[in-house]
Amino acid sequence: MGTTLANLLPGERGKVTKITARGTLRRRLMDMGVITGETALVERVAPLGDPMKITVKNYCLSLRKSEAEHIAVERLRS
Amino acid sequence: MVINVVDATNLERNLYFTFQLLELGVPVVVALNMYDEARAKGFTFNLAVVERALGARVVPTVSTRGEGMDALMEAVMEEAARPERRAPHPQFYGADIESAAARIEQFIAVARPELAERYPLRWLALKILEGDGLVMAETRITGDEPPLRDALSHLMSAHQGDLASLMADARYALSAGLVREALARPAVSRMELTQRIDNIVLSRALGIPIFFAAMWLMFKLTFDVSAPFIDWIDQVAAGPLTRWTQWGMGAAGAPDWLVSLMADGVIGGVGFVLVFVPVIAAMMFFITLLEGSGYMARAAFVMDRAMHSMGLHGKSFIPMLIGFGCNVPAIYATRTLENTRDRVLTALLTPLMSCSARLPVYVLFIGVFFQESAGTVLWFIYLLGILLAVVMGALLKNTLFRGEQPLFIMELPPYRLPTLRNLTIHTWEKVKHFVVKAGTVIFAASIVVWFLLNLPWGVGSVKESYLGRAGQFIAPVTAPLGFGSWEAGSALITGLIAKEVIVGTLGEIYALSGEGAAKPAGPPDFAGDIKQIGVSFAAAARDAADNVFSTFGVAAISAQEEEGMEGLKPLIRAGFTPLSALAFMAFVLIYMPCLVTAAAFKSEFGSFKWFAVAAGYELTLAWLVAFAVYQGGTLLGYGG
């Protein structure tokens, strides 16, 4: 099922299908290892509801939901 | 030669960057850092495989303990001495990319030979291939040139025009392949310590309370530890040092004005720079502790939502909090923000946090006019600053700082125990930086102020000095705010040096007749003075230690009352009304960051430009707010 990373709940995994951002956001996401085919695990959401903490490539990354909206994912069964 | 420091615990993502470096064609030596931590996690590396794949020397290091540094330096020297050219590009990104890159290289060499001279050709070709915005703008290559279009058309259609992804994939593919080949990891990854700590520290229920507890502790420790040392430096400079100078110069037959210049201007200036050293050292120590432990990124994570609404970054909270103690270390603390826009915006708003130097002013005026509701009025002043910061943040975000918001994406590093070495290095660097860079500016300015106070020659009263004249000059400007006297004007001018000077200047002006600089009759007691300096330093150290352990070690408001303030009160009562006092306090809160803050701006941002912006908006804002308070209050019938 296609959605964006921002819509995943803590504990859910998604397989990155496309980075829809442009410019610096796109570059930065890729540099940090968020690339097509990668699996991202949403670990938690900050106490105030934003940003979120995810795991990719065996390390932890934090990003705002507005940034995660640009990551199209396929929700994986856990 | 590039020394590429690589995090051994996170090899795949770090090698991605190494491959980008290799594209430049420069010799690279890789320091495989945090090697101990990686080994502790059960990682085993086949270094020979990594070296062969990268075509670069790889040296394991543990930088916190200085391990591997000699081997690293040796490798660097060997690489630098190697005469033969290294293999041009050990990384192979696949036939499609390589053939397209080769054609782009060809095009550049023919059509734009000047670029080929200025940049590494392969790097340039790969950047153009992935459509790097900065490189394209800089080289004025659009990618629409017919030979380039030809070179890229095949890739473009095969990858839906998304060549940036293609390149990222290619680099990660190499990096992932290398990691598979050269790194053995234990199969089961247990629930790590960092995860367990985060489950508490970032949890919905405890995340924010823990954050505030951490901030409270940092704030308390920073200012409690430094305060006794600040007093000590202050006493030494104003006491023995001044006495010795006066006596020495007097004995040498120096004229009075020169003695005063040395004692008040020079020694006063040096002392003024040095009193900031303890607080900057303490602040840097705790900031480094937060950074080094890994909590800083978590603090940003917890607070980002709230700070982001003001156009700021989660980490902006920390400099602003420190601003309540002193704006100077706060400006330095903006260092923790990586993005320049975030840093500048935070620094611009920080002076609205009412620093402790402004407190004596409030205490004096509240003591005179608002004895019964002291707490309420004081809260109102602090709250006013915060409120204005929120408003100005929103305003600046939509004007001067319009445009793309900086990204938040950042790594949440594992928790680590910071080393003492790391803490001392950072603290020492910051203190040195402050003394050298900001110190010179502050020192020069305090000499200028001495002249302002003592010129023209033989001036008898403050009113006739240049300072007093300047005060008279600005009096009409502040008249609509309720305090149009030259005394208030002069005090505001000296307040630019440091806000706590305002009270002193008012005292000097209003009660001028009282004190005459009594010159010591005989030679000072050097031995006694030196002993006293040592004794008081020991006392300061003891106080600092006591403060750490006492819960409420901060000076209570009453302790902020300075000597001689009692005599000042009737004069203040005569010169101000409750309403104009309120307007004056609001003005002092906002009107301008002090000189030392200006020096901090200069040393952190390279010029006085951003300080000028801060000073400009604050002066305007201060005038408007004080005007609103005074005129609004008068309209409502609170005047007189």
Coordinates of N, CA, C and O in Angstrom, one line a residue, chain A residues 18-19 22-36 38 43-55 57-64 66-67, chain B residues 10 12-13 16 20 127 130 132 162 164-165 168-169 171-172 185 195 198-199 202-204 207-208 301-302 304-306 308 312-313 338 404 406-412:
Chain A
K18 N 10.0 6.1 -3.5 CA 10.4 7.2 -4.3 C 10.6 8.4 -3.4 O 10.0 8.6 -2.4
I19 N 11.6 9.2 -3.7 CA 11.8 10.5 -3.0 C 11.2 11.6 -3.9 O 11.7 11.8 -5.0
R22 N 12.7 17.8 -4.1 CA 13.6 18.4 -5.0 C 14.7 19.1 -4.2 O 14.6 19.4 -3.1
G23 N 15.7 19.5 -4.9 CA 16.7 20.4 -4.3 C 17.5 19.8 -3.1 O 17.8 18.7 -3.1
T24 N 17.7 20.7 -2.2 CA 18.6 20.4 -1.0 C 17.9 19.3 -0.2 O 18.7 18.4 0.3
L25 N 16.6 19.3 0.0 CA 16.0 18.2 0.8 C 16.3 16.9 0.2 O 16.6 15.9 0.9
R26 N 16.1 16.8 -1.1 CA 16.3 15.5 -1.8 C 17.8 15.1 -1.6 O 18.0 13.9 -1.2
R27 N 18.7 16.0 -1.9 CA 20.1 15.7 -1.7 C 20.4 15.2 -0.3 O 21.1 14.2 -0.1
R28 N 19.9 15.9 0.7 CA 20.2 15.6 2.1 C 19.7 14.3 2.4 O 20.3 13.5 3.1
L29 N 18.4 14.0 2.0 CA 17.8 12.7 2.3 C 18.7 11.5 1.8 O 19.0 10.6 2.5
M30 N 19.1 11.7 0.5 CA 20.0 10.7 -0.1 C 21.3 10.5 0.6 O 21.8 9.4 0.9
D31 N 21.9 11.7 1.0 CA 23.2 11.6 1.7 C 23.0 10.9 3.0 O 24.0 10.3 3.5
M32 N 21.9 11.0 3.6 CA 21.7 10.4 4.9 C 21.2 8.9 4.8 O 20.9 8.3 5.7
G33 N 21.1 8.5 3.5 CA 20.9 7.1 3.3 C 19.4 6.7 3.1 O 19.1 5.5 3.0
V34 N 18.6 7.7 2.9 CA 17.2 7.5 2.6 C 17.1 7.4 1.0 O 17.0 8.4 0.4
I35 N 17.2 6.2 0.5 CA 17.2 6.0 -0.9 C 16.1 5.0 -1.3 O 15.7 4.2 -0.5
T36 N 15.7 5.0 -2.6 CA 14.8 4.0 -3.0 C 15.2 2.6 -2.7 O 16.4 2.2 -2.9
E38 N 15.4 1.2 0.2 CA 15.8 1.1 1.6 C 14.6 0.9 2.5 O 13.5 1.4 2.2
E43 N 10.5 4.8 14.6 CA 10.7 4.3 16.0 C 9.8 5.1 16.9 O 9.2 4.5 17.8
R44 N 9.7 6.4 16.8 CA 8.8 7.1 17.7 C 8.6 8.5 17.1 O 9.3 8.9 16.2
V45 N 7.6 9.2 17.7 CA 7.3 10.6 17.3 C 7.6 11.4 18.6 O 7.4 10.9 19.7
A46 N 8.2 12.6 18.4 CA 8.5 13.4 19.6 C 7.3 13.7 20.4 O 6.2 13.7 19.9
P47 N 7.5 14.0 21.7 CA 6.4 14.3 22.6 C 5.4 15.3 22.1 O 4.2 15.2 22.4
L48 N 5.9 16.3 21.3 CA 4.9 17.3 20.8 C 4.3 17.0 19.5 O 3.7 17.8 18.8
G49 N 4.6 15.7 19.0 CA 3.9 15.3 17.8 C 4.8 15.4 16.5 O 4.4 14.9 15.5
D50 N 5.9 16.1 16.6 CA 6.8 16.3 15.5 C 8.1 16.7 16.1 O 8.1 17.3 17.2
P51 N 9.3 16.4 15.6 CA 9.6 15.5 14.5 C 9.5 14.0 14.8 O 9.0 13.6 15.9
M52 N 10.0 13.1 13.9 CA 9.9 11.7 14.1 C 11.3 11.1 14.1 O 12.2 11.7 13.5
K53 N 11.5 10.0 14.8 CA 12.8 9.3 14.8 C 12.6 8.0 14.0 O 11.7 7.2 14.3
I54 N 13.5 7.8 13.0 CA 13.4 6.6 12.2 C 14.8 5.9 12.2 O 15.8 6.5 12.6
T55 N 14.8 4.7 11.8 CA 16.0 4.0 11.7 C 16.2 3.6 10.2 O 15.3 3.0 9.6
K57 N 19.5 2.1 7.6 CA 20.9 1.6 7.5 C 21.5 1.5 8.9 O 22.6 1.9 9.1
N58 N 20.7 0.9 9.8 CA 21.3 0.7 11.1 C 21.6 1.9 11.9 O 22.5 1.8 12.9
Y59 N 21.1 3.0 11.6 CA 21.4 4.1 12.5 C 20.1 5.0 12.6 O 19.2 4.9 11.8
C60 N 20.1 5.9 13.6 CA 18.9 6.7 13.9 C 19.0 8.1 13.3 O 20.0 8.7 13.3
L61 N 17.8 8.4 12.7 CA 17.7 9.7 12.0 C 16.5 10.4 12.6 O 15.5 9.8 12.9
S62 N 16.6 11.7 12.7 CA 15.4 12.4 13.1 C 15.0 13.4 12.0 O 15.9 14.0 11.4
L63 N 13.8 13.5 11.7 CA 13.3 14.4 10.6 C 11.9 14.9 10.9 O 11.2 14.2 11.6
R64 N 11.6 16.1 10.4 CA 10.3 16.6 10.6 C 9.3 15.9 9.7 O 9.6 15.4 8.6
S66 N 7.1 17.2 7.9 CA 7.0 17.9 6.6 C 8.1 17.4 5.7 O 7.9 17.5 4.4
E67 N 9.2 16.9 6.2 CA 10.2 16.4 5.4 C 9.9 14.9 5.0 O 10.2 14.5 3.9
Chain B
N10 N 29.2 3.1 11.9 CA 28.2 3.4 10.9 C 28.9 3.5 9.5 O 28.9 4.5 8.9
E12 N 28.6 2.1 6.5 CA 27.9 2.2 5.2 C 27.7 3.6 4.8 O 28.0 4.1 3.7
R13 N 27.1 4.4 5.7 CA 26.8 5.8 5.3 C 28.0 6.6 5.2 O 28.1 7.6 4.5
Y16 N 29.9 6.3 2.0 CA 29.2 7.0 0.9 C 29.9 8.4 0.7 O 30.2 8.8 -0.4
Q20 N 32.4 9.9 -2.4 CA 32.3 11.3 -3.0 C 33.6 12.0 -2.9 O 34.0 12.7 -3.9
K127 N 29.1 15.6 -11.2 CA 28.2 16.6 -10.6 C 27.2 17.0 -11.7 O 26.0 17.2 -11.4
E130 N 24.6 14.3 -12.2 CA 23.5 14.2 -11.3 C 22.8 15.5 -11.1 O 21.9 15.7 -10.3
D132 N 23.7 18.7 -10.1 CA 24.0 19.4 -8.9 C 23.7 20.9 -9.1 O 24.4 21.5 -9.9
D162 N 15.7 11.0 -13.2 CA 16.1 11.2 -11.9 C 17.6 10.6 -11.7 O 17.8 9.6 -11.1
A164 N 20.0 12.1 -10.0 CA 20.5 12.2 -8.6 C 20.4 11.0 -7.8 O 21.3 10.5 -7.1
S165 N 19.2 10.4 -7.9 CA 18.9 9.1 -7.2 C 19.8 8.0 -7.8 O 20.4 7.2 -7.0
A168 N 23.2 8.4 -6.2 CA 23.1 8.1 -4.8 C 23.1 6.5 -4.7 O 23.8 6.0 -3.9
D169 N 22.2 5.9 -5.5 CA 22.2 4.5 -5.5 C 23.5 3.8 -5.8 O 23.9 2.9 -5.2
R171 N 26.5 5.1 -5.4 CA 27.5 5.2 -4.4 C 27.2 4.3 -3.2 O 28.0 3.6 -2.6
Y172 N 25.9 4.2 -2.9 CA 25.5 3.3 -1.7 C 25.7 1.9 -2.1 O 26.0 1.1 -1.2
R185 N 29.5 -8.6 11.2 CA 28.7 -8.1 12.3 C 28.1 -9.3 13.0 O 27.7 -10.2 12.3
Q195 N 18.9 2.7 22.8 CA 17.5 2.5 22.6 C 16.7 2.5 23.9 O 15.7 3.1 24.0
D198 N 16.6 6.0 25.2 CA 15.7 6.8 24.4 C 14.2 6.5 24.8 O 13.4 7.4 24.7
N199 N 14.0 5.2 25.1 CA 12.6 4.9 25.5 C 12.1 5.7 26.6 O 10.9 5.9 26.8
L202 N 13.0 10.1 25.5 CA 12.2 10.7 24.4 C 10.7 10.3 24.5 O 9.9 10.6 23.6
S203 N 10.3 9.7 25.6 CA 9.0 9.2 25.7 C 8.0 10.4 25.8 O 8.3 11.5 26.2
R204 N 6.8 10.0 25.5 CA 5.7 11.0 25.4 C 5.5 11.7 26.8 O 5.3 12.9 26.9
G207 N 9.6 12.9 28.2 CA 10.5 13.6 27.3 C 10.6 15.1 27.7 O 11.7 15.6 27.8
I208 N 9.5 15.7 27.9 CA 9.6 17.2 28.1 C 10.0 17.5 29.6 O 10.9 18.3 29.7
F301 N 15.3 17.4 19.3 CA 14.2 16.5 18.9 C 12.9 16.8 19.7 O 11.8 16.9 19.2
V302 N 13.1 16.9 21.0 CA 12.0 17.2 21.9 C 11.4 18.6 21.7 O 10.2 18.7 21.7
D304 N 11.8 20.7 19.0 CA 11.7 21.3 17.7 C 10.3 21.8 17.3 O 10.2 22.9 16.7
R305 N 9.3 21.1 17.7 CA 7.9 21.5 17.3 C 7.6 22.9 17.8 O 7.2 23.8 17.1
A306 N 8.0 23.2 19.1 CA 7.7 24.5 19.7 C 8.6 25.6 19.1 O 8.1 26.7 18.7
H308 N 10.1 25.5 16.2 CA 9.9 25.6 14.7 C 8.7 26.6 14.5 O 8.8 27.3 13.4
L312 N 12.4 28.9 14.3 CA 13.7 28.5 14.8 C 13.8 26.9 14.8 O 12.9 26.2 14.4
H313 N 15.0 26.5 15.2 CA 15.4 25.1 15.2 C 15.3 24.6 16.7 O 15.4 25.4 17.6
E338 N 23.7 24.1 13.1 CA 24.6 23.9 12.0 C 24.3 24.9 10.9 O 25.2 25.2 10.1
E404 N 13.4 29.3 1.7 CA 13.4 27.9 2.1 C 13.8 27.7 3.6 O 14.8 28.3 4.0
P406 N 15.5 25.9 6.6 CA 16.5 24.9 6.7 C 16.0 23.5 7.2 O 14.9 23.5 7.8
L407 N 16.7 22.5 6.8 CA 16.2 21.2 7.1 C 16.5 20.8 8.5 O 17.3 21.3 9.2
F408 N 15.7 19.8 9.0 CA 15.9 19.3 10.3 C 16.7 18.0 10.4 O 17.3 17.6 11.4
I409 N 16.7 17.3 9.2 CA 17.2 16.0 9.1 C 18.6 15.9 9.8 O 19.5 16.5 9.4
M410 N 18.7 15.1 10.8 CA 20.0 14.9 11.5 C 20.1 13.6 12.1 O 19.1 12.9 12.4
E411 N 21.3 13.2 12.4 CA 21.5 11.9 13.0 C 21.3 12.0 14.5 O 21.6 13.0 15.1
L412 N 20.7 11.0 15.1 CA 20.6 10.9 16.6 C 21.7 9.9 17.0 O 21.5 8.7 16.9

